[in-house]
């Protein structure tokens, strides 16, 4: 994209806009349960929002958001994170913002010493970042091609993934 882009951690002042942004971005997503905004609120409330970044335009407006939270994986050391949700305003999609948010999030996670990251989503989007599925990595019976991981160093991560309770707590 040709506009200046800055990505920074969320601040308290961003919280309301992030909520609306996530609701709008997922509004027409058929596989969504429309709980994503509540999940982010609950992660934040419980101190489990490991990394929350916003993409900012030249005027300081929020264009997109990405969240990461710690996960546990049955046969892996601790230090893994789950990516998601990631959201860009519908009218700003397909201009590279989602890609920039994922890249910056992964860069920061690795810099914080994370072991790796998992994501549940479309391989057509996530494979470009190096995420790959593994038949031995599972999440609640979801077809394993949608269950993807990216290790920051060579290491095992197999078995069932468990996300923070916020992912189930959203009403
Ligand atoms: C997914 C999302 C964050 C991507 O952001 P974006 O700014 O549109 O993405 P980018 O412009 O960086 O990348 C666009 C690329 O991703 C692909 N893409 C975008 N959304 C996609 C989706 N939901 N599934 C598969 N591919 C997708 C596009 O085909 C495009 O590929 P191309 O570069 O080969 O043309 C954004 O579309 C969005 O907010 N969607 C609604 C919420 C959602 O589904 N979030 C993901 C699940 S957590």
Coordinates of N, CA and C and ligand atoms in Angstrom, one line a residue:
X1 N 0.8 -1.2 0.0 CA 0.0 0.0 0.0 C 0.9 1.2 0.0
X2 N 0.3 2.4 -0.5 CA 1.2 3.5 -0.7 C 1.0 4.6 0.4
X3 N 0.1 4.3 1.4 CA -0.1 5.2 2.5 C 0.9 4.9 3.6
X4 N 1.3 6.0 4.4 CA 2.2 5.7 5.5 C 1.5 4.7 6.5
X5 N 2.2 3.8 7.0 CA 1.6 2.8 7.9 C 2.5 2.7 9.1
X6 N 1.8 2.8 10.3 CA 2.5 2.6 11.5 C 1.8 1.5 12.3
X7 N 2.5 0.6 12.9 CA 1.9 -0.5 13.7 C 2.4 -0.3 15.1
X8 N 1.5 -0.2 16.1 CA 2.0 -0.1 17.5 C 1.1 -0.8 18.4
X9 N 1.5 -1.1 19.6 CA 0.6 -1.8 20.6 C -0.6 -1.0 20.9
X10 N -1.7 -1.6 21.2 CA -2.9 -0.9 21.5 C -2.7 -0.1 22.8
X11 N -3.5 1.0 22.9 CA -3.6 1.7 24.2 C -5.0 1.7 24.7
X12 N -5.2 2.1 25.9 CA -6.6 2.1 26.5 C -7.6 2.9 25.6
X13 N -7.1 4.0 25.0 CA -7.9 4.8 24.1 C -8.4 4.1 22.9
X14 N -7.7 3.0 22.5 CA -8.1 2.3 21.3 C -9.2 1.3 21.5
X15 N -9.5 1.0 22.7 CA -10.3 -0.2 23.0 C -11.7 -0.2 22.3
X16 N -12.4 0.9 22.4 CA -13.7 1.0 21.8 C -13.7 0.8 20.3
X17 N -12.7 1.5 19.6 CA -12.6 1.4 18.2 C -12.2 0.0 17.8
X18 N -11.4 -0.7 18.5 CA -11.0 -2.1 18.2 C -12.2 -2.9 18.2
X19 N -13.1 -2.7 19.2 CA -14.3 -3.6 19.3 C -15.2 -3.4 18.1
X20 N -15.4 -2.2 17.7 CA -16.3 -1.9 16.5 C -15.6 -2.5 15.2
X21 N -14.3 -2.2 15.1 CA -13.6 -2.7 14.0 C -13.7 -4.3 13.8
X22 N -13.6 -5.0 14.9 CA -13.6 -6.4 14.9 C -15.1 -6.9 14.5
X23 N -16.1 -6.2 15.1 CA -17.4 -6.5 14.8 C -17.7 -6.3 13.3
X24 N -17.3 -5.2 12.8 CA -17.5 -4.9 11.4 C -16.8 -5.8 10.4
X25 N -15.5 -6.1 10.8 CA -14.7 -7.0 9.9 C -15.3 -8.4 9.8
X26 N -15.8 -8.9 10.9 CA -16.4 -10.3 10.9 C -17.8 -10.4 10.6
X27 N -18.5 -9.2 10.3 CA -19.9 -9.2 10.2 C -20.4 -10.2 9.1
X28 N -19.7 -10.2 8.0 CA -20.2 -11.0 6.8 C -19.3 -12.2 6.7
X29 N -18.6 -12.6 7.7 CA -17.7 -13.8 7.5 C -18.6 -15.0 7.9
X30 N -18.8 -15.9 7.0 CA -19.8 -17.0 7.2 C -19.4 -18.0 8.3
X31 N -18.1 -18.2 8.4 CA -17.6 -19.2 9.5 C -17.5 -18.5 10.8
X32 N -17.8 -17.3 11.0 CA -17.6 -16.6 12.2 C -18.8 -16.8 13.2
X33 N -18.6 -16.9 14.5 CA -19.7 -17.0 15.4 C -19.9 -15.6 16.0
X34 N -19.2 -14.6 15.5 CA -19.4 -13.2 15.9 C -19.1 -12.9 17.3
X35 N -18.2 -13.7 17.9 CA -17.8 -13.6 19.3 C -16.4 -12.9 19.4
X36 N -15.8 -12.6 18.2 CA -14.4 -12.3 18.2 C -14.1 -11.0 19.1
X37 N -15.0 -10.0 19.0 CA -14.8 -8.8 19.8 C -14.9 -9.1 21.3
X38 N -15.9 -9.9 21.6 CA -16.0 -10.2 23.0 C -14.8 -11.0 23.5
X39 N -14.3 -11.9 22.7 CA -13.1 -12.7 23.1 C -11.9 -11.7 23.4
X40 N -11.7 -10.8 22.5 CA -10.6 -9.8 22.7 C -10.8 -9.0 24.0
X41 N -12.1 -8.6 24.3 CA -12.4 -7.9 25.5 C -12.1 -8.8 26.7
X42 N -12.4 -10.1 26.6 CA -12.2 -11.0 27.8 C -10.8 -11.3 28.0
X43 N -10.0 -11.4 26.9 CA -8.6 -11.7 27.0 C -8.0 -10.5 27.7
X44 N -8.4 -9.3 27.3 CA -7.8 -8.0 27.9 C -8.2 -8.0 29.3
X45 N -9.4 -8.2 29.7 CA -9.9 -8.2 31.0 C -9.1 -9.1 32.0
X46 N -8.8 -10.3 31.4 CA -8.1 -11.3 32.3 C -6.6 -11.2 32.1
X47 N -6.1 -10.2 31.5 CA -4.6 -10.0 31.4 C -4.0 -11.0 30.5
X48 N -4.8 -11.6 29.5 CA -4.3 -12.7 28.7 C -4.0 -12.2 27.2
X49 N -4.1 -10.9 27.0 CA -3.9 -10.4 25.7 C -2.4 -10.2 25.5
X50 N -1.7 -11.3 25.1 CA -0.3 -11.3 25.1 C 0.3 -10.2 24.2
X51 N -0.3 -10.0 23.1 CA 0.2 -8.9 22.1 C -1.0 -8.4 21.4
X52 N -1.3 -7.1 21.4 CA -2.4 -6.5 20.7 C -1.9 -5.3 19.9
X53 N -1.9 -5.4 18.6 CA -1.3 -4.3 17.8 C -2.4 -3.7 16.9
X54 N -2.2 -2.4 16.7 CA -3.1 -1.7 15.8 C -2.2 -1.1 14.7
X55 N -2.8 -1.0 13.4 CA -2.2 -0.3 12.3 C -2.9 1.0 12.2
X56 N -2.1 2.0 12.1 CA -2.5 3.4 12.2 C -2.2 4.2 10.9
X57 N -3.2 5.0 10.5 CA -2.9 5.8 9.3 C -2.2 7.1 9.7
X58 N -2.0 8.0 8.7 CA -1.2 9.2 9.0 C -1.9 10.1 9.9
X59 N -3.2 10.0 10.1 CA -4.0 10.9 11.0 C -4.2 10.2 12.4
X60 N -3.6 9.1 12.5 CA -3.8 8.4 13.8 C -5.0 7.5 13.9
X61 N -5.7 7.3 12.8 CA -6.9 6.5 12.7 C -6.5 5.0 12.7
X62 N -7.3 4.2 13.4 CA -7.0 2.7 13.4 C -7.5 2.1 12.1
X63 N -6.7 1.4 11.4 CA -7.1 0.7 10.2 C -7.2 -0.8 10.3
X64 N -6.5 -1.3 11.3 CA -6.6 -2.8 11.5 C -6.0 -3.1 12.9
X65 N -6.3 -4.4 13.3 CA -5.9 -4.9 14.6 C -5.6 -6.3 14.5
X66 N -4.6 -6.7 15.4 CA -4.3 -8.1 15.5 C -4.1 -8.5 17.0
X67 N -4.5 -9.6 17.4 CA -4.3 -10.1 18.8 C -3.6 -11.4 18.8
X68 N -2.8 -11.6 19.8 CA -2.1 -12.9 20.1 C -2.3 -13.2 21.5
X69 N -2.6 -14.5 21.8 CA -2.7 -14.9 23.2 C -2.0 -16.2 23.4
X70 N -1.5 -16.5 24.6 CA -0.7 -17.7 24.9 C -1.6 -18.9 24.7
X71 N -1.1 -20.0 24.1 CA -1.8 -21.2 24.0 C -1.0 -22.3 24.7
X72 N -1.6 -23.5 25.0 CA -0.8 -24.6 25.3 C -1.0 -25.7 24.3
X73 N 0.0 -26.4 24.0 CA 0.0 -27.5 23.0 C 0.5 -28.7 23.7
X74 N -0.3 -29.8 23.5 CA -0.1 -31.0 24.3 C 1.4 -31.4 24.3
X75 N 2.0 -31.6 23.1 CA 3.4 -32.0 23.1 C 4.3 -30.9 22.6
X76 N 4.4 -29.9 23.4 CA 5.3 -28.8 23.1 C 5.6 -28.1 24.4
X77 N 6.8 -27.5 24.3 CA 7.2 -26.6 25.5 C 6.2 -25.4 25.6
X78 N 6.2 -24.8 26.7 CA 5.4 -23.5 26.8 C 6.1 -22.5 25.9
X79 N 5.4 -21.4 25.7 CA 5.9 -20.3 24.9 C 5.3 -20.2 23.6
X80 N 4.2 -20.9 23.3 CA 3.5 -20.8 22.0 C 2.4 -19.8 22.2
X81 N 2.1 -19.1 21.1 CA 0.9 -18.2 21.0 C 0.0 -18.6 19.9
X82 N -1.3 -18.1 20.1 CA -2.3 -18.2 19.1 C -2.5 -16.9 18.4
X83 N -2.5 -16.9 17.1 CA -2.8 -15.6 16.4 C -4.3 -15.5 16.2
X84 N -4.9 -14.3 16.5 CA -6.3 -14.1 16.2 C -7.0 -13.5 17.4
X85 N -8.1 -12.8 17.0 CA -8.4 -12.5 15.7 C -7.6 -11.4 15.0
X86 N -7.6 -11.3 13.7 CA -7.0 -10.2 13.0 C -8.1 -9.6 12.1
X87 N -8.2 -8.3 12.1 CA -9.3 -7.6 11.5 C -8.9 -6.3 10.8
X88 N -9.4 -6.1 9.6 CA -9.2 -4.8 8.9 C -10.5 -4.3 8.5
X89 N -10.8 -3.0 8.6 CA -12.1 -2.5 8.1 C -12.4 -3.0 6.7
X90 N -13.6 -3.4 6.5 CA -13.9 -4.0 5.2 C -13.5 -3.1 4.0
X91 N -13.6 -1.8 4.1 CA -13.3 -0.9 2.9 C -11.8 -0.8 2.8
X92 N -11.0 -1.3 3.8 CA -9.5 -1.1 3.7 C -8.9 -2.5 3.4
X93 N -9.7 -3.5 3.2 CA -9.1 -4.9 3.0 C -8.5 -5.0 1.6
X94 N -7.6 -6.0 1.5 CA -6.9 -6.3 0.3 C -6.0 -5.2 -0.2
X95 N -5.4 -4.5 0.8 CA -4.4 -3.5 0.5 C -3.1 -3.7 1.2
X96 N -3.0 -4.9 1.8 CA -1.7 -5.3 2.5 C -1.7 -5.1 4.0
X97 N -2.8 -4.5 4.5 CA -2.8 -4.2 6.0 C -2.7 -5.5 6.8
X98 N -3.5 -6.5 6.4 CA -3.6 -7.7 7.2 C -2.2 -8.4 7.2
X99 N -1.6 -8.4 6.0 CA -0.2 -9.0 5.9 C 0.8 -8.2 6.8
X100 N 0.7 -6.9 6.8 CA 1.6 -6.1 7.6 C 1.4 -6.4 9.1
X101 N 0.2 -6.5 9.5 CA -0.1 -6.8 10.9 C 0.4 -8.2 11.3
X102 N 0.2 -9.2 10.5 CA 0.7 -10.5 10.8 C 2.2 -10.5 10.9
X103 N 2.8 -9.9 9.9 CA 4.3 -9.9 9.8 C 4.9 -9.2 11.1
X104 N 4.3 -8.0 11.4 CA 4.8 -7.3 12.6 C 4.5 -8.0 13.9
X105 N 3.4 -8.7 14.0 CA 3.0 -9.4 15.2 C 4.0 -10.6 15.3
X106 N 4.3 -11.3 14.3 CA 5.2 -12.4 14.4 C 6.6 -12.0 14.7
X107 N 7.0 -10.8 14.1 CA 8.3 -10.3 14.4 C 8.4 -9.9 15.9
X108 N 7.4 -9.3 16.5 CA 7.4 -8.9 17.9 C 7.4 -10.2 18.8
X109 N 6.5 -11.1 18.4 CA 6.4 -12.3 19.2 C 7.8 -13.0 19.3
X110 N 8.4 -13.2 18.2 CA 9.7 -13.8 18.2 C 10.7 -13.0 19.0
X111 N 10.7 -11.7 18.9 CA 11.5 -10.8 19.7 C 11.3 -10.9 21.2
X112 N 10.1 -11.3 21.6 CA 9.8 -11.5 23.0 C 10.2 -12.8 23.5
X113 N 10.7 -13.7 22.6 CA 11.2 -15.0 23.0 C 10.2 -16.1 22.9
X114 N 9.1 -15.8 22.2 CA 8.1 -16.9 21.9 C 8.7 -18.0 21.2
X115 N 8.2 -19.3 21.4 CA 8.7 -20.4 20.7 C 8.1 -20.5 19.3
X116 N 6.8 -20.1 19.2 CA 6.2 -20.2 17.9 C 4.7 -19.7 18.0
X117 N 4.0 -19.9 16.9 CA 2.7 -19.4 16.8 C 1.8 -20.4 16.1
X118 N 0.6 -20.5 16.5 CA -0.4 -21.3 15.8 C -1.6 -20.4 15.3
X119 N -2.3 -20.9 14.3 CA -3.4 -20.1 13.8 C -4.4 -21.1 13.3
X120 N -5.7 -20.8 13.5 CA -6.8 -21.5 12.9 C -7.3 -20.7 11.8
X121 N -7.2 -21.1 10.5 CA -7.7 -20.2 9.5 C -7.3 -20.8 8.1
X122 N -7.6 -19.9 7.1 CA -7.5 -20.3 5.7 C -6.0 -20.4 5.3
X123 N -5.5 -21.6 4.9 CA -4.1 -21.7 4.5 C -3.8 -20.8 3.3
X124 N -4.8 -20.4 2.5 CA -4.5 -19.6 1.4 C -4.0 -18.2 1.9
X125 N -4.4 -17.8 3.0 CA -3.9 -16.5 3.6 C -2.6 -16.8 4.4
X126 N -2.7 -17.8 5.3 CA -1.6 -17.9 6.3 C -0.3 -18.6 5.8
X127 N -0.4 -19.3 4.8 CA 0.8 -20.0 4.3 C 1.9 -19.0 3.9
X128 N 1.5 -17.8 3.4 CA 2.5 -16.9 2.9 C 3.4 -16.4 4.0
X129 N 3.0 -16.6 5.3 CA 3.9 -16.2 6.4 C 4.8 -17.4 6.9
X130 N 4.6 -18.5 6.3 CA 5.3 -19.7 6.8 C 4.5 -20.7 7.6
X131 N 3.3 -20.3 7.9 CA 2.4 -21.3 8.7 C 2.2 -22.5 7.8
X132 N 2.2 -23.7 8.4 CA 1.9 -24.9 7.7 C 1.1 -25.8 8.7
X133 N 0.3 -26.6 8.1 CA -0.5 -27.6 8.9 C 0.4 -28.8 9.1
X134 N -0.1 -29.6 10.1 CA 0.6 -30.9 10.5 C -0.5 -31.8 11.0
X135 N -0.7 -32.9 10.3 CA -1.8 -33.8 10.7 C -1.8 -34.2 12.2
X136 N -0.6 -34.0 12.9 CA -0.5 -34.3 14.3 C -0.8 -33.1 15.2
X137 N -1.1 -32.0 14.6 CA -1.5 -30.8 15.4 C -3.0 -30.6 15.2
X138 N -3.7 -30.6 16.3 CA -5.2 -30.7 16.2 C -5.8 -29.6 17.1
X139 N -7.1 -29.3 16.7 CA -7.9 -28.4 17.5 C -9.4 -28.9 17.4
X140 N -9.9 -29.5 18.4 CA -11.3 -29.8 18.5 C -11.9 -30.4 17.2
X141 N -11.2 -31.3 16.6 CA -11.8 -31.9 15.4 C -11.9 -31.1 14.1
X142 N -11.3 -29.9 14.2 CA -11.3 -29.1 13.0 C -10.4 -29.8 11.9
X143 N -10.8 -29.8 10.7 CA -9.9 -30.4 9.7 C -8.5 -29.8 9.8
X144 N -7.5 -30.7 9.8 CA -6.1 -30.2 10.3 C -5.5 -29.3 9.3
X145 N -6.0 -29.2 8.0 CA -5.4 -28.2 7.1 C -5.7 -26.8 7.6
X146 N -6.7 -26.6 8.4 CA -6.9 -25.2 9.0 C -6.1 -25.0 10.2
X147 N -5.5 -26.0 10.8 CA -4.7 -25.8 12.0 C -3.2 -25.7 11.7
X148 N -2.7 -24.5 11.8 CA -1.4 -24.3 11.3 C -0.4 -23.8 12.3
X149 N 0.9 -24.0 12.1 CA 1.9 -23.6 13.1 C 3.1 -23.0 12.4
X150 N 3.8 -22.1 13.1 CA 5.0 -21.6 12.6 C 6.0 -21.6 13.8
X151 N 7.0 -22.4 13.8 CA 8.0 -22.5 14.9 C 9.1 -21.5 14.6
X152 N 9.5 -20.7 15.7 CA 10.5 -19.8 15.5 C 11.9 -20.4 15.5
X153 N 12.0 -21.6 16.2 CA 13.2 -22.4 16.1 C 12.7 -23.8 15.9
X154 N 13.6 -24.7 15.3 CA 13.1 -26.1 15.0 C 12.8 -26.8 16.3
X155 N 11.6 -27.2 16.4 CA 11.1 -27.9 17.7 C 9.8 -28.6 17.4
X156 N 9.5 -29.5 18.3 CA 8.2 -30.3 18.2 C 7.0 -29.5 18.7
X157 N 5.9 -29.5 18.1 CA 4.7 -29.0 18.6 C 3.6 -29.8 18.0
X158 N 3.1 -30.8 18.7 CA 2.1 -31.7 18.2 C 1.1 -31.9 19.3
X159 N 0.0 -32.5 18.9 CA -1.1 -32.8 19.9 C -2.2 -31.7 19.8
X160 N -3.0 -31.7 20.8 CA -4.2 -30.8 20.8 C -3.8 -29.4 21.4
X161 N -4.2 -28.4 20.7 CA -4.0 -27.0 21.1 C -5.1 -26.6 22.1
X162 N -4.8 -25.9 23.1 CA -5.8 -25.3 24.0 C -5.6 -23.8 24.0
X163 N -6.6 -23.1 23.7 CA -6.6 -21.6 23.8 C -7.1 -21.2 25.2
X164 N -6.8 -19.9 25.5 CA -7.3 -19.3 26.8 C -8.8 -19.5 26.9
X165 N -9.2 -19.6 28.2 CA -10.6 -19.8 28.5 C -11.5 -18.7 27.9
X166 N -10.9 -17.5 27.6 CA -11.7 -16.4 27.0 C -12.4 -16.8 25.7
X167 N -11.8 -17.8 25.0 CA -12.3 -18.2 23.7 C -13.6 -19.0 23.9
X168 N -13.8 -19.5 25.1 CA -15.1 -20.2 25.4 C -16.0 -19.4 26.2
X169 N -15.4 -18.4 26.9 CA -16.2 -17.6 27.9 C -17.2 -16.6 27.2
X170 N -16.8 -16.2 26.0 CA -17.6 -15.1 25.4 C -19.1 -15.6 25.3
X171 N -20.0 -14.8 25.7 CA -21.4 -15.2 25.8 C -22.0 -15.3 24.5
Ligands
LIG1 C1 -8.3 -11.5 6.8 C2 -8.0 -10.0 6.8 C3 -7.4 -9.6 8.2 C4 -6.9 -9.8 5.8 O1 -6.5 -8.4 5.8 P1 -6.3 -7.7 4.4 O2 -5.7 -6.4 4.7 O3 -7.5 -7.8 3.5 O4 -5.1 -8.7 3.8 P2 -4.0 -8.3 2.8 O5 -4.5 -7.2 1.9 O6 -2.7 -8.1 3.5 O7 -3.9 -9.6 2.0 C5 -4.8 -9.9 1.1 C6 -4.5 -11.3 0.7 O8 -5.1 -12.2 1.6 C7 -6.1 -12.9 0.9 N1 -7.2 -12.9 1.8 C8 -7.8 -11.8 2.5 N2 -8.7 -12.3 3.3 C9 -8.8 -13.6 3.1 C10 -9.5 -14.6 3.7 N3 -10.5 -14.4 4.6 N4 -9.3 -15.9 3.3 C11 -8.3 -16.2 2.4 N5 -7.6 -15.2 1.9 C12 -7.8 -14.0 2.2 C13 -6.5 -12.2 -0.3 O9 -6.9 -13.0 -1.3 C14 -5.2 -11.5 -0.7 O10 -4.4 -12.4 -1.3 P3 -3.5 -12.0 -2.5 O11 -2.5 -11.1 -1.9 O12 -2.9 -13.2 -3.1 O13 -4.4 -11.3 -3.4 C15 -9.2 -9.2 6.4 O14 -9.6 -9.6 5.1 C16 -10.3 -9.2 7.4 O15 -10.4 -8.4 8.3 N6 -11.2 -10.2 7.2 C17 -12.4 -10.4 8.0 C18 -12.0 -11.0 9.3 C19 -11.3 -12.3 9.1 O16 -11.7 -13.2 8.4 N7 -10.1 -12.4 9.8 C20 -9.3 -13.6 9.7 C21 -9.7 -14.7 10.6 S1 -9.1 -14.5 12.3

